[in-house]
mmCIF file of C-alpha atoms in Angstrom:
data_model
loop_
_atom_site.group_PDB
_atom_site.id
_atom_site.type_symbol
_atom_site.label_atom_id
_atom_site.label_comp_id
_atom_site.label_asym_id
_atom_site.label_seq_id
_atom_site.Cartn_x
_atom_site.Cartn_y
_atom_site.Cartn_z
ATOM 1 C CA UNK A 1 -12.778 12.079 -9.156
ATOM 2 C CA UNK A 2 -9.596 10.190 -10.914
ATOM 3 C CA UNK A 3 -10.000 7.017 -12.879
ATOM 4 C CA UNK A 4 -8.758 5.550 -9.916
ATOM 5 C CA UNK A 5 -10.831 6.496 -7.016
ATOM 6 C CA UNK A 6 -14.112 5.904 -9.756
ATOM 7 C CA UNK A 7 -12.959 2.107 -10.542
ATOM 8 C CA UNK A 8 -12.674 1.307 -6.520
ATOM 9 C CA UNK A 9 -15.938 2.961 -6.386
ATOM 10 C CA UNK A 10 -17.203 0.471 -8.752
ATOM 11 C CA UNK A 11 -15.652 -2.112 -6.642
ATOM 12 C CA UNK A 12 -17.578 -0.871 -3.557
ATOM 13 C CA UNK A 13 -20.608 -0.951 -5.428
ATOM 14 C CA UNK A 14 -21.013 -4.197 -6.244
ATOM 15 C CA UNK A 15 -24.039 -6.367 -4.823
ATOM 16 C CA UNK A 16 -23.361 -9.075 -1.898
ATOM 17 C CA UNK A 17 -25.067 -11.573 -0.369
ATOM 18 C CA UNK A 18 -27.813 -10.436 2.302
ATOM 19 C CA UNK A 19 -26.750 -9.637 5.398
ATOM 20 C CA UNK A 20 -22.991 -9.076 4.332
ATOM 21 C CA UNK A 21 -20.858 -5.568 3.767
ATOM 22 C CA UNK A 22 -17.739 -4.438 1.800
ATOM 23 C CA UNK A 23 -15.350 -3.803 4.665
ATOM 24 C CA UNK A 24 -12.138 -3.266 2.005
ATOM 25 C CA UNK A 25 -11.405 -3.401 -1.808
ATOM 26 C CA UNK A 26 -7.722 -3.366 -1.835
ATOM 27 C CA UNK A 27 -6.082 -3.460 -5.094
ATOM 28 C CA UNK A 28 -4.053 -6.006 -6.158
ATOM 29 C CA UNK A 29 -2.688 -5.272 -9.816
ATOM 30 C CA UNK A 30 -3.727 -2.677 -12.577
ATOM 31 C CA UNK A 31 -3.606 -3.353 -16.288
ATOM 32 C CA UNK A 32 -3.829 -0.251 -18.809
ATOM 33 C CA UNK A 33 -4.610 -1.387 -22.574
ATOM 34 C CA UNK A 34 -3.459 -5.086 -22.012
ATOM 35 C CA UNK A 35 -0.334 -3.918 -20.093
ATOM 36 C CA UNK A 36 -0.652 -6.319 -17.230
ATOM 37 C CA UNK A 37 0.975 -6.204 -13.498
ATOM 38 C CA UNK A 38 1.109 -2.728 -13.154
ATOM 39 C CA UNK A 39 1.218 -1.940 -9.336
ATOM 40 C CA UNK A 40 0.550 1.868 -9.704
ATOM 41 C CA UNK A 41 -0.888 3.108 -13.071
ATOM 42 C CA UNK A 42 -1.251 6.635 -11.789
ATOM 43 C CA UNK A 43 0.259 9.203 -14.254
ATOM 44 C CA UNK A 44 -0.320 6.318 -17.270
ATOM 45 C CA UNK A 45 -2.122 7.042 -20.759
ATOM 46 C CA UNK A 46 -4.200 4.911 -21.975
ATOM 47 C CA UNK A 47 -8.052 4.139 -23.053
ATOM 48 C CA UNK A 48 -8.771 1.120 -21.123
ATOM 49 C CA UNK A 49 -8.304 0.542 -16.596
ATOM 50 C CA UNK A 50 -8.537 -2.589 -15.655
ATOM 51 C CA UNK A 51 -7.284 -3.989 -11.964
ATOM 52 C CA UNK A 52 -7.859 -7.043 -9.725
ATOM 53 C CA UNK A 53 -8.973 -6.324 -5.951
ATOM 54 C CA UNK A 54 -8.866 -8.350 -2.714
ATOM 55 C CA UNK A 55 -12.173 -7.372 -1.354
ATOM 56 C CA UNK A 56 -12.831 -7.827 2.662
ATOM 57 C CA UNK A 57 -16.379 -8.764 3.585
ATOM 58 C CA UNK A 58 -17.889 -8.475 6.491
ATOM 59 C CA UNK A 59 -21.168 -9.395 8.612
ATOM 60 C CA UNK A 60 -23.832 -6.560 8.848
ATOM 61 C CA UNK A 61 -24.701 -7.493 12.046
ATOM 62 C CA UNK A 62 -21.289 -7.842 13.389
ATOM 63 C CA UNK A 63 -20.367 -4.381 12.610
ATOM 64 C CA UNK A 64 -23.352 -2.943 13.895
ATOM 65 C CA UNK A 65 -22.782 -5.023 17.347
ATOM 66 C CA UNK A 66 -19.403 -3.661 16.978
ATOM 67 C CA UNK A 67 -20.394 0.149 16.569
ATOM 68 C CA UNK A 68 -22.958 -0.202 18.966
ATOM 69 C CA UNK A 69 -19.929 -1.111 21.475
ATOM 70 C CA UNK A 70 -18.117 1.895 20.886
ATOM 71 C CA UNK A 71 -21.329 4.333 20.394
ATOM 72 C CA UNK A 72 -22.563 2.951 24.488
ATOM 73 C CA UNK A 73 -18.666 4.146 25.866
ATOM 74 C CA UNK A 74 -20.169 7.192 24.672
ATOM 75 C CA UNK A 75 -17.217 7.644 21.322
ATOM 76 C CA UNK A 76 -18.206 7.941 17.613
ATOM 77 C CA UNK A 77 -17.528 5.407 15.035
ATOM 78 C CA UNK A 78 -15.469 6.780 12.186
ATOM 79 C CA UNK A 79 -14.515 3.906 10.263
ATOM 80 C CA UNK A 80 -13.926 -0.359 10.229
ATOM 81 C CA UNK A 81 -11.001 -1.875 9.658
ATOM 82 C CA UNK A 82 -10.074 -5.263 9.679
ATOM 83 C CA UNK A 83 -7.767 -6.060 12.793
ATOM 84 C CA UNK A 84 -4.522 -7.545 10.711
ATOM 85 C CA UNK A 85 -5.005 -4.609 8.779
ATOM 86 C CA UNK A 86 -4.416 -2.466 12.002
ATOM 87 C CA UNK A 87 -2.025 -4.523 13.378
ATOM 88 C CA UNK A 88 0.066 -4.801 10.565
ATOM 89 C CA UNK A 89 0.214 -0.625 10.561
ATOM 90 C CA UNK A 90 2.107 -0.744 14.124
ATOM 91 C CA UNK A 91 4.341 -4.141 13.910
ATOM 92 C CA UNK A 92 5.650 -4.756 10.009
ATOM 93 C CA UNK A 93 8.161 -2.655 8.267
ATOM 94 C CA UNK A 94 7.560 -1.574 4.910
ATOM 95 C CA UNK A 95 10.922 -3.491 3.698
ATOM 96 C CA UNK A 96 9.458 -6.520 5.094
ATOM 97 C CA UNK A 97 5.697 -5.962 3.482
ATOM 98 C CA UNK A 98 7.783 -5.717 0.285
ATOM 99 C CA UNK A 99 9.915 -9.272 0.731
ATOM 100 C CA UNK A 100 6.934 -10.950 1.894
ATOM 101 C CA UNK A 101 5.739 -11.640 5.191
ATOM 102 C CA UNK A 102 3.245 -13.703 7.326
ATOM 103 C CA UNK A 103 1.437 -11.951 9.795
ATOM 104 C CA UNK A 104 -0.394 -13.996 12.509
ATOM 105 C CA UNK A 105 -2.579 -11.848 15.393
ATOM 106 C CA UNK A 106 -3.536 -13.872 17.939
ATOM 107 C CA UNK A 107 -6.013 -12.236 20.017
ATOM 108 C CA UNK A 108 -9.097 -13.526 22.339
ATOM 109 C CA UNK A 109 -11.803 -14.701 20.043
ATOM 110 C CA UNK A 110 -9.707 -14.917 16.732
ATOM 111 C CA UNK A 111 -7.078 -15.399 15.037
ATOM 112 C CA UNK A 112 -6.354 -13.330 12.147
ATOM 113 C CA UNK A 113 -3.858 -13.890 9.019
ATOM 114 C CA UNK A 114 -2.968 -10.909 6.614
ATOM 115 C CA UNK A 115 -0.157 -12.128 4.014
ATOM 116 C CA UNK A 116 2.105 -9.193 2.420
ATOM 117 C CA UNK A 117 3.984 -9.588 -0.833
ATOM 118 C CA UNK A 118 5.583 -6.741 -2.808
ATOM 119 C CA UNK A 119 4.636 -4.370 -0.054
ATOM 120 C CA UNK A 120 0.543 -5.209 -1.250
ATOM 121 C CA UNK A 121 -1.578 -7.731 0.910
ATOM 122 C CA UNK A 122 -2.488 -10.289 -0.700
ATOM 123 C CA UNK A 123 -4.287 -12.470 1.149
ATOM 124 C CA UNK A 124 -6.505 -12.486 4.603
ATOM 125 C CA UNK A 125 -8.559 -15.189 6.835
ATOM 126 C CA UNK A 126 -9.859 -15.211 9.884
ATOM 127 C CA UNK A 127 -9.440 -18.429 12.327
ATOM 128 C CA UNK A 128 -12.292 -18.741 14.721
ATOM 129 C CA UNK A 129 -10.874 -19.222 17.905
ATOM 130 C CA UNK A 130 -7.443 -17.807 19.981
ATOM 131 C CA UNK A 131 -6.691 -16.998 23.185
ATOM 132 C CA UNK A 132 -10.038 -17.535 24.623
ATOM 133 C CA UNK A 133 -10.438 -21.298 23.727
ATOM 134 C CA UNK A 134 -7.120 -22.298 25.033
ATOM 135 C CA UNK A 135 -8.391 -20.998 28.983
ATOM 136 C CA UNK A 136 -11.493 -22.902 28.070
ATOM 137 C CA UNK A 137 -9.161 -26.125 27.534
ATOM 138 C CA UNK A 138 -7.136 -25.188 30.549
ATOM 139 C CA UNK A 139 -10.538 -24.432 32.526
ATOM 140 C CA UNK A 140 -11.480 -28.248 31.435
ATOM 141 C CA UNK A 141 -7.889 -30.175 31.369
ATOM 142 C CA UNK A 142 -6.830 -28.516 34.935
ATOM 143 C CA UNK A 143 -11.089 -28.765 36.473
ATOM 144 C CA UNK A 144 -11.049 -25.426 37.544
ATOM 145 C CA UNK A 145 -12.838 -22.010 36.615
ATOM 146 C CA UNK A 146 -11.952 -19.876 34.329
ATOM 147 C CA UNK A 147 -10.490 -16.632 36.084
ATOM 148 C CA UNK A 148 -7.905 -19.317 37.539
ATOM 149 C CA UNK A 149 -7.043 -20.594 34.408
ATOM 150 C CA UNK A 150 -6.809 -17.109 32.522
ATOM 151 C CA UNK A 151 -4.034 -16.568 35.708
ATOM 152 C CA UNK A 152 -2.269 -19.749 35.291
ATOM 153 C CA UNK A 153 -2.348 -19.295 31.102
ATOM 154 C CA UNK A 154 -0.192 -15.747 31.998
ATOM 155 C CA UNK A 155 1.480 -16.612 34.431
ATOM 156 C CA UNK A 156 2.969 -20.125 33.851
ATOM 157 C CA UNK A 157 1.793 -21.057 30.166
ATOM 158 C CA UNK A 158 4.193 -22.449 27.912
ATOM 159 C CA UNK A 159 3.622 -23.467 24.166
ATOM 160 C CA UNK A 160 6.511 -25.553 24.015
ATOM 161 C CA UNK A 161 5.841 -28.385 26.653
ATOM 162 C CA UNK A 162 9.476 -29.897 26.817
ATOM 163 C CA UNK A 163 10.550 -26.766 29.017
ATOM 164 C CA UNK A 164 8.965 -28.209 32.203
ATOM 165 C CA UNK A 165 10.072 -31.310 34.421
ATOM 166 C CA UNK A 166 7.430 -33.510 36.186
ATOM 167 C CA UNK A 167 7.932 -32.342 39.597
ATOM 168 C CA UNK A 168 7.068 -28.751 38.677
ATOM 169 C CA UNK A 169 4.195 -28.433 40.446
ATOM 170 C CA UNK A 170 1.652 -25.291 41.255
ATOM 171 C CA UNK A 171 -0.846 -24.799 43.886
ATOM 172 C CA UNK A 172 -4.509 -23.345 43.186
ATOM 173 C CA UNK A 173 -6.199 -22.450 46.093
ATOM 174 C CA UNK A 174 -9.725 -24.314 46.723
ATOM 175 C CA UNK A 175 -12.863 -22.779 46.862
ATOM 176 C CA UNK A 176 -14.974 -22.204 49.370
ATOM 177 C CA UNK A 177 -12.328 -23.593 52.200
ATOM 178 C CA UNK A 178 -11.682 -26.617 50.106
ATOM 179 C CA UNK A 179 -8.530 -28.134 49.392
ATOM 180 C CA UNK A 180 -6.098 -26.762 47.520
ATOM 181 C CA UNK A 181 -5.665 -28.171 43.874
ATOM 182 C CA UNK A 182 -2.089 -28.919 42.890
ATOM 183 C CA UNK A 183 -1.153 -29.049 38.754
ATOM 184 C CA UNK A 184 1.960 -30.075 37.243
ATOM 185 C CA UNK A 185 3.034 -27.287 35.140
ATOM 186 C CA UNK A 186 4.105 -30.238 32.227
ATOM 187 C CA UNK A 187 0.434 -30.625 32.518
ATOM 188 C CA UNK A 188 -0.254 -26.823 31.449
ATOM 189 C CA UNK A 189 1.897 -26.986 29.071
ATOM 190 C CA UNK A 190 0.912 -29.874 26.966
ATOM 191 C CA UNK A 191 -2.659 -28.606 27.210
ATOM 192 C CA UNK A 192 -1.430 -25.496 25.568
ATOM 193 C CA UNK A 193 0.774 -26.647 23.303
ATOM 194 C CA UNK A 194 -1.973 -29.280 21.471
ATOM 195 C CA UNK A 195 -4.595 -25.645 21.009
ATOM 196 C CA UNK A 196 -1.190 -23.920 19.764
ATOM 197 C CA UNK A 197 -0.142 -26.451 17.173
ATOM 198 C CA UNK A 198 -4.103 -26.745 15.871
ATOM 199 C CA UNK A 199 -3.866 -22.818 15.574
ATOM 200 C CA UNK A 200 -0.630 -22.922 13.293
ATOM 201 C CA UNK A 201 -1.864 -25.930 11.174
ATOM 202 C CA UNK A 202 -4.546 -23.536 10.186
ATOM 203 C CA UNK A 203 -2.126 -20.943 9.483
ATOM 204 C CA UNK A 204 -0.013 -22.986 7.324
ATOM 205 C CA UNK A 205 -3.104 -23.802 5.390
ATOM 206 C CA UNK A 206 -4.017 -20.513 4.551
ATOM 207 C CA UNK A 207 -0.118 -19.810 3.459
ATOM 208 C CA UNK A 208 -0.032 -22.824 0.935
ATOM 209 C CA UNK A 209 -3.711 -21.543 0.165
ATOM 210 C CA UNK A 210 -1.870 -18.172 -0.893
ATOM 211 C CA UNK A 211 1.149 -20.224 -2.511
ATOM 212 C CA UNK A 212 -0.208 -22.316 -4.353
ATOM 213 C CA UNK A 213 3.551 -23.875 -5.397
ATOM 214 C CA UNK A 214 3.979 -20.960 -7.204
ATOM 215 C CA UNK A 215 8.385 -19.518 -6.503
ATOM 216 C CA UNK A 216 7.009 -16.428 -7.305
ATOM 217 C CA UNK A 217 5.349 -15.695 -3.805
ATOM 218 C CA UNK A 218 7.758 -16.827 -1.836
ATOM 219 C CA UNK A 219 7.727 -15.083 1.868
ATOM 220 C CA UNK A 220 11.649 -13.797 2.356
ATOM 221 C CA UNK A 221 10.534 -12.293 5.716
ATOM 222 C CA UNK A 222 9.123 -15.446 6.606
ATOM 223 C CA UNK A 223 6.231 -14.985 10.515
ATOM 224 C CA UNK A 224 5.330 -12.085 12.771
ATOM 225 C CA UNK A 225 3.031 -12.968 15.217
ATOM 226 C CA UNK A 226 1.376 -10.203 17.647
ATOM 227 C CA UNK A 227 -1.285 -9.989 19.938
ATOM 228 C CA UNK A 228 -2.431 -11.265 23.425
ATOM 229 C CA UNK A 229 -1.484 -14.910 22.234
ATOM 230 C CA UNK A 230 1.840 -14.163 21.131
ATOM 231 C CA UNK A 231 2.946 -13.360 24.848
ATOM 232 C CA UNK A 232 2.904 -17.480 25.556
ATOM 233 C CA UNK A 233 6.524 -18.768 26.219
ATOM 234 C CA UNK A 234 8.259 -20.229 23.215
ATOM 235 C CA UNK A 235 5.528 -19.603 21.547
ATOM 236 C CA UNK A 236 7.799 -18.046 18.378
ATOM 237 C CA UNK A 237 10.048 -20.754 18.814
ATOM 238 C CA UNK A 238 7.241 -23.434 17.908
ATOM 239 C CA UNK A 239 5.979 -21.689 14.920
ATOM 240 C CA UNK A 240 9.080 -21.594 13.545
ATOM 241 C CA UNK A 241 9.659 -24.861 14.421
ATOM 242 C CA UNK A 242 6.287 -26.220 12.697
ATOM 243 C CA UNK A 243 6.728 -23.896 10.063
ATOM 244 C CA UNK A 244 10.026 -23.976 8.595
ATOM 245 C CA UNK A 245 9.963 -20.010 8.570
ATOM 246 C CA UNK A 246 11.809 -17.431 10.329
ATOM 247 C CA UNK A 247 9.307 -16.218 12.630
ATOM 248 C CA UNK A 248 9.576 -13.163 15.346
ATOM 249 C CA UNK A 249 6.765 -11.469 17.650
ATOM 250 C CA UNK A 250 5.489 -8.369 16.816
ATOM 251 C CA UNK A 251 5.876 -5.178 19.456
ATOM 252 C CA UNK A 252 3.543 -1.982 18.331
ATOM 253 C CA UNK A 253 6.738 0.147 18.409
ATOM 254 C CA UNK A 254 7.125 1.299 14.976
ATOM 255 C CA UNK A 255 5.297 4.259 15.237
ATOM 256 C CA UNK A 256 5.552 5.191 19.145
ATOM 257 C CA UNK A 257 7.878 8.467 19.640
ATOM 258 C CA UNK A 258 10.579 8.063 22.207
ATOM 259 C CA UNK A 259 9.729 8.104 26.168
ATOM 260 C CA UNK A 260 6.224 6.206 25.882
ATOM 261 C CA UNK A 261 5.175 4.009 28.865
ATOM 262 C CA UNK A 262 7.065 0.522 28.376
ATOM 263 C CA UNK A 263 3.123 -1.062 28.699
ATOM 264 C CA UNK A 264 2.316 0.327 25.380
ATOM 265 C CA UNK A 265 4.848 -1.937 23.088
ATOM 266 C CA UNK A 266 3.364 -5.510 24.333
ATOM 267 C CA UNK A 267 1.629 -6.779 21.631
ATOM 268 C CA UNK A 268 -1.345 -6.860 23.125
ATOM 269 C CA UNK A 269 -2.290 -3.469 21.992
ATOM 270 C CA UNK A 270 -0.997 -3.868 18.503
ATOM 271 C CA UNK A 271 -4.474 -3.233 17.213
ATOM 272 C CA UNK A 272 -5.556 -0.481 18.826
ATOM 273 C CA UNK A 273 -1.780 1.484 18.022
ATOM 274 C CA UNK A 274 -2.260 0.645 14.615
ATOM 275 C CA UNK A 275 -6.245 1.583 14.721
ATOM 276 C CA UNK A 276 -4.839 4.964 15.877
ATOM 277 C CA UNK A 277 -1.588 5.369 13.221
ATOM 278 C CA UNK A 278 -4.266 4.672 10.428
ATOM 279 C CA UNK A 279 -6.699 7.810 11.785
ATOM 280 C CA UNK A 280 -3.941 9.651 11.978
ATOM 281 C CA UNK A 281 -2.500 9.320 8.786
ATOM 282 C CA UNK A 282 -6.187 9.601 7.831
ATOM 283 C CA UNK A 283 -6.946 13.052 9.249
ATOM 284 C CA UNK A 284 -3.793 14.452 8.367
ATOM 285 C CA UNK A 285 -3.847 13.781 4.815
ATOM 286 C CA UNK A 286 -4.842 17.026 2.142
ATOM 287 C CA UNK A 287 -7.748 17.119 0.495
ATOM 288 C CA UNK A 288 -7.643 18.290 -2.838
ATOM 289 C CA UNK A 289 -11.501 19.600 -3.195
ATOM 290 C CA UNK A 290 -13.291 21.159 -0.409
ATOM 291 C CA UNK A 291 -16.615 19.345 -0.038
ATOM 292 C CA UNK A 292 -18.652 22.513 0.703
ATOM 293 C CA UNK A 293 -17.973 23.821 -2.384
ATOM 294 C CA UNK A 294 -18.201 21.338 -4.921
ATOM 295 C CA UNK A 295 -20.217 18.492 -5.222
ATOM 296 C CA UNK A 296 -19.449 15.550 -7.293
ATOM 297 C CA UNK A 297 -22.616 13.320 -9.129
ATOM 298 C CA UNK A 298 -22.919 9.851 -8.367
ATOM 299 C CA UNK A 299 -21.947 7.336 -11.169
ATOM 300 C CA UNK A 300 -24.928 5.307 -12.249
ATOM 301 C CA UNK A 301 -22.475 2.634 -14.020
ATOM 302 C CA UNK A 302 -22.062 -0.853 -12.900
ATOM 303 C CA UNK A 303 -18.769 -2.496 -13.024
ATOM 304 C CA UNK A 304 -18.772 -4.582 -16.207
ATOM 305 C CA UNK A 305 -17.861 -7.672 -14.245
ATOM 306 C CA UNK A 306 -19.591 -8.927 -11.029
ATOM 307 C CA UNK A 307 -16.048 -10.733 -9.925
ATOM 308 C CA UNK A 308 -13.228 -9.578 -7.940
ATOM 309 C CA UNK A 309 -12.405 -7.352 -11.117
ATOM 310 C CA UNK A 310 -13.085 -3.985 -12.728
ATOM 311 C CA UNK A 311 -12.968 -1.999 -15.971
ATOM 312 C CA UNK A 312 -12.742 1.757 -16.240
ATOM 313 C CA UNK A 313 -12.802 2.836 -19.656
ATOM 314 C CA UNK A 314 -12.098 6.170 -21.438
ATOM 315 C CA UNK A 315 -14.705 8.103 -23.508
ATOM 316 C CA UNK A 316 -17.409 9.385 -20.769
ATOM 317 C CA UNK A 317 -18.838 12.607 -21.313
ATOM 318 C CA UNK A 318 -17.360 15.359 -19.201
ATOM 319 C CA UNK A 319 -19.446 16.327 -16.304
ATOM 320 C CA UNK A 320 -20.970 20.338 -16.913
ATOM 321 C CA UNK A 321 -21.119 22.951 -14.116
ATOM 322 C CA UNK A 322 -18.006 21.334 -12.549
ATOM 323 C CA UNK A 323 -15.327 24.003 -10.893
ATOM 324 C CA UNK A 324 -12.304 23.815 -9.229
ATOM 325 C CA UNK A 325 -12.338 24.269 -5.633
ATOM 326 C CA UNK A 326 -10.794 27.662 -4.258
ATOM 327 C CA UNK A 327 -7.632 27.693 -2.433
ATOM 328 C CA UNK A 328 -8.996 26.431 1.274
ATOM 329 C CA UNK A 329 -7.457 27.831 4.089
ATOM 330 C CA UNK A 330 -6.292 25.409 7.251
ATOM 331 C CA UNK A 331 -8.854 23.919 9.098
ATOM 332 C CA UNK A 332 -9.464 24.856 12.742
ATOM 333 C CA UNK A 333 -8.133 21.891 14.003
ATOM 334 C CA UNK A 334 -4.828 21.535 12.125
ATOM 335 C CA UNK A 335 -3.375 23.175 14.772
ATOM 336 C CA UNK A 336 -4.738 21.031 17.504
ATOM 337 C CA UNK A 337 -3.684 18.026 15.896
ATOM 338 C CA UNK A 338 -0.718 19.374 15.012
ATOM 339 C CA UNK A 339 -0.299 20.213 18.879
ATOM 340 C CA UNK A 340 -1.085 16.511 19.759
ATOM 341 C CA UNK A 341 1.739 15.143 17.308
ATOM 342 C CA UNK A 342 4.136 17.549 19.149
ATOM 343 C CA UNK A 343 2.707 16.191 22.400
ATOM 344 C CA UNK A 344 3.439 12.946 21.363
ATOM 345 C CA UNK A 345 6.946 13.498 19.643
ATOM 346 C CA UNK A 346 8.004 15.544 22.815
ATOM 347 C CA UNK A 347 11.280 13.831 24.120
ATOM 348 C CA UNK A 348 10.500 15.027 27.804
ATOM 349 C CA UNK A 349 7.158 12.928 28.376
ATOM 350 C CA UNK A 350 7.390 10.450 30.964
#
C-alpha cells in the first residue's frame, strides 16, 4: 500500500452522521513537509503527507434503493458514482477540466453541478428538482395530464419564450370524446422558461459559492450543460444569457468509436456512457499485487483530524511476512474484453 492509497484510506474511514456513506474522497491538494499546493506528490521525499479532500456523501438508504434497482433487472452492482462525475467522463475534455469549467446535468429528478479547475473537481451540489418538475408545471399551467405534457415539453418546449408569436397555437386532443384543448405555444414557453431561470439561479449560486471573489478560480471554459434537460430549445442560449459565461451542451461523444448509432450522442445518455468509460478504464487498469497471494493488514490508525483533511506521517514500523507478488499471468478475460474494445473500435459496425 503507498502513502497515498493509505491517507485516502484514512479519508474513507472517517465516522459520519447515521444513516449517511462516503460515496468519494477526491483529493484536492497535497502538502509534503510544509510544501503546500502540490497536485501530485507521488515520487516526493519527505517525512510528513498532508492533503485536503472533497469528500461526496451520500444517503444509506438511497444507495441501497438504488442497488436494489439494478440487483431486480437481474445485473450486479459494482460500484456508485455520483452522476456529474459520470457525465463529466463522456462530455468535458481534459483541456477544458484544466481551464475551468461548469458542468450542469439536467436530468429528471435532479440537477447536478460538478465544477472543474486545474483539471481537479472542486466543487459538487445537487439541485432537487429538473426535468420532472417543469411537466408538473406544464401538467398544472396547461390543465392537462402529465403524459400530454411530457409530449408537448419535447416536442414544442422552448426555454427562451420570445421565440413564439401569440397566434401559435397547438391542439391537445380531449379525453374521453371531449373537446379538444387548444394552448398557445407563448404559453408553454413562458411556463418553461420561469422553472428554467429558477434552475440557473441555483446554479449561479453554487458557482459564486465555489468563487468566492477569489481571480484565482476563474472558469476560462465557462458552462456545459448535458442531460435530458439540456435538449429544451435555446436552452444554452439562456444560460449564457443569465450567466455571463460561454456556455455549450454536452453530447456523450468523446469516447464513442466511429460508426455508433446517431441515438447514442444525445445527451440524454451522458450518464450512463460515462458510467460505462469509468468501468472500463476500471477493469482495464494493472494491478500491481495479485490479491490471492498477498494479503495486506488493515490499518488501525485514525486520521489525526476529523475534517476534510489528512496526515500521513513517516516512521511506521514495516509490516513482517510481507512478499512481493509473483509475476501474474493475464487474466481469462483480458482477451474478452480486449475482444469487446475491438468490437467497439471496429470501423465497419453499423
Amino acid at each position: 500500500v503507498t502513502d497515498l492509497e493509505a491517507l485516502k484510506k484514512n479519508v474513507n474511514n472517517l465516522v459520519m452522521m447515521p444513516g449517511e456513506q462516503i460515496l468519494h474522497a477526491l483529493p484536492q491538494e497535497y502538502r509534503v513537509d510544509g510544501d503546500s499546493n502540490i497536485i501530485n506528490p507521488r515520487g516526493m521525499y519527505g517525512s510528513r503527507l498532508e492533503a485536503n479532500f472533497h469528500i461526496v456523501v451520500g444517503q444509506i438508504a438511497s444507495i441501497k434503493n438504488i442497488a436494489r434497482c439494478v440487483e431486480q433487472s437481474e445485473l450486479k452492482v459494482g460500484d456508485i458514482t455520483l452522476e456529474p462525475l459520470a457525465s463529466s467522463d463522456s462530455v468535458l475534455g481534459d483541456d477544458e477540466k484544466d481551464a475551468g469549467v461548469v458542468l450542469v446535468d439536467i436530468g429528471g429528478g435532479t440537477t447536478d453541478i460538478a465544477i472543474f479547475k486545474d483539471g481537479i473537481i472542486r466543487h459538487t451540489a445537487v439541485i432537487p428538482f429538473g426535468g420532472k418538475v417543469i411537466t408538473e408545471d406544464i401538467k398544472e399551467g396547461c390543465e392537462i395530464i402529465e403524459k400530454q405534457a411530457e409530449l408537448l415539453k419535447v416536442k414544442f418546449g422552448s426555454a427562451w419564450p420570445g421565440e413564439n408569436k401569440d397566434n401559435e397555437i397547438v391542439s391537445i386532443p380531449g379525453l374521453r370524446g371531449r373537446a379538444p384543448k387548444e394552448i398557445s405555444l407563448k404559453t408553454l414557453s413562458k411556463i418553461i422558461n420561469a422553472r428554467v431561470k429558477e434552475i440557473i439561479e441555483s446554479v449561479v449560486s453554487e458557482i459564486s459559492n465555489y468563487q468566492q471573489n477569489d481571480p484565482r478560480k476563474k472558469l476560462i471554459a465557462g458552462i456545459v450543460v448535458t442531460g435530458g434537460g439540456s435538449q429544451l430549445k435555446h436552452m444554452g442560449q439562456l444560460v449564457e444569457y443569465l450567466t455571463g459565461m460561454s456556455t455549450r451542451i454536452g453530447y456523450p461523444n468523446e469516447h464513442l468509436a466511429s460508426g455508433y448509432q446517431k441515438e447514442l450522442a444525445s445527451p440524454v445518455y451522458a450518464t450512463s456512457i460515462g458510467l460505462l468509460s469509468m468501468a472500463l478504464a476500471e477493469t482495464m487498469e494493472p494491478m500491481a499485487y495479485d490479491p490471492n497471494e498477498i494479503v495486506l493488514p488493515e490499518s488501525e490508525s485514525a486520521p489525526e483530524e476529523a475534517a476534510q483533511e489528512a496526515v500521513l506521517e513517516e516512521g511506521a514500523p514495516e509490516q513482517e511476512g510481507s512478499t512481493k507478488a509473483k509475476p501474474r499471468k493475464d487474466p481469462i478475460w483480458k482477451g474478452f474484453v480486449s475482444g469487446i474494445k475491438q468490437w467497439l473500435e471496429d470501423d465497419d459496425i453499423e
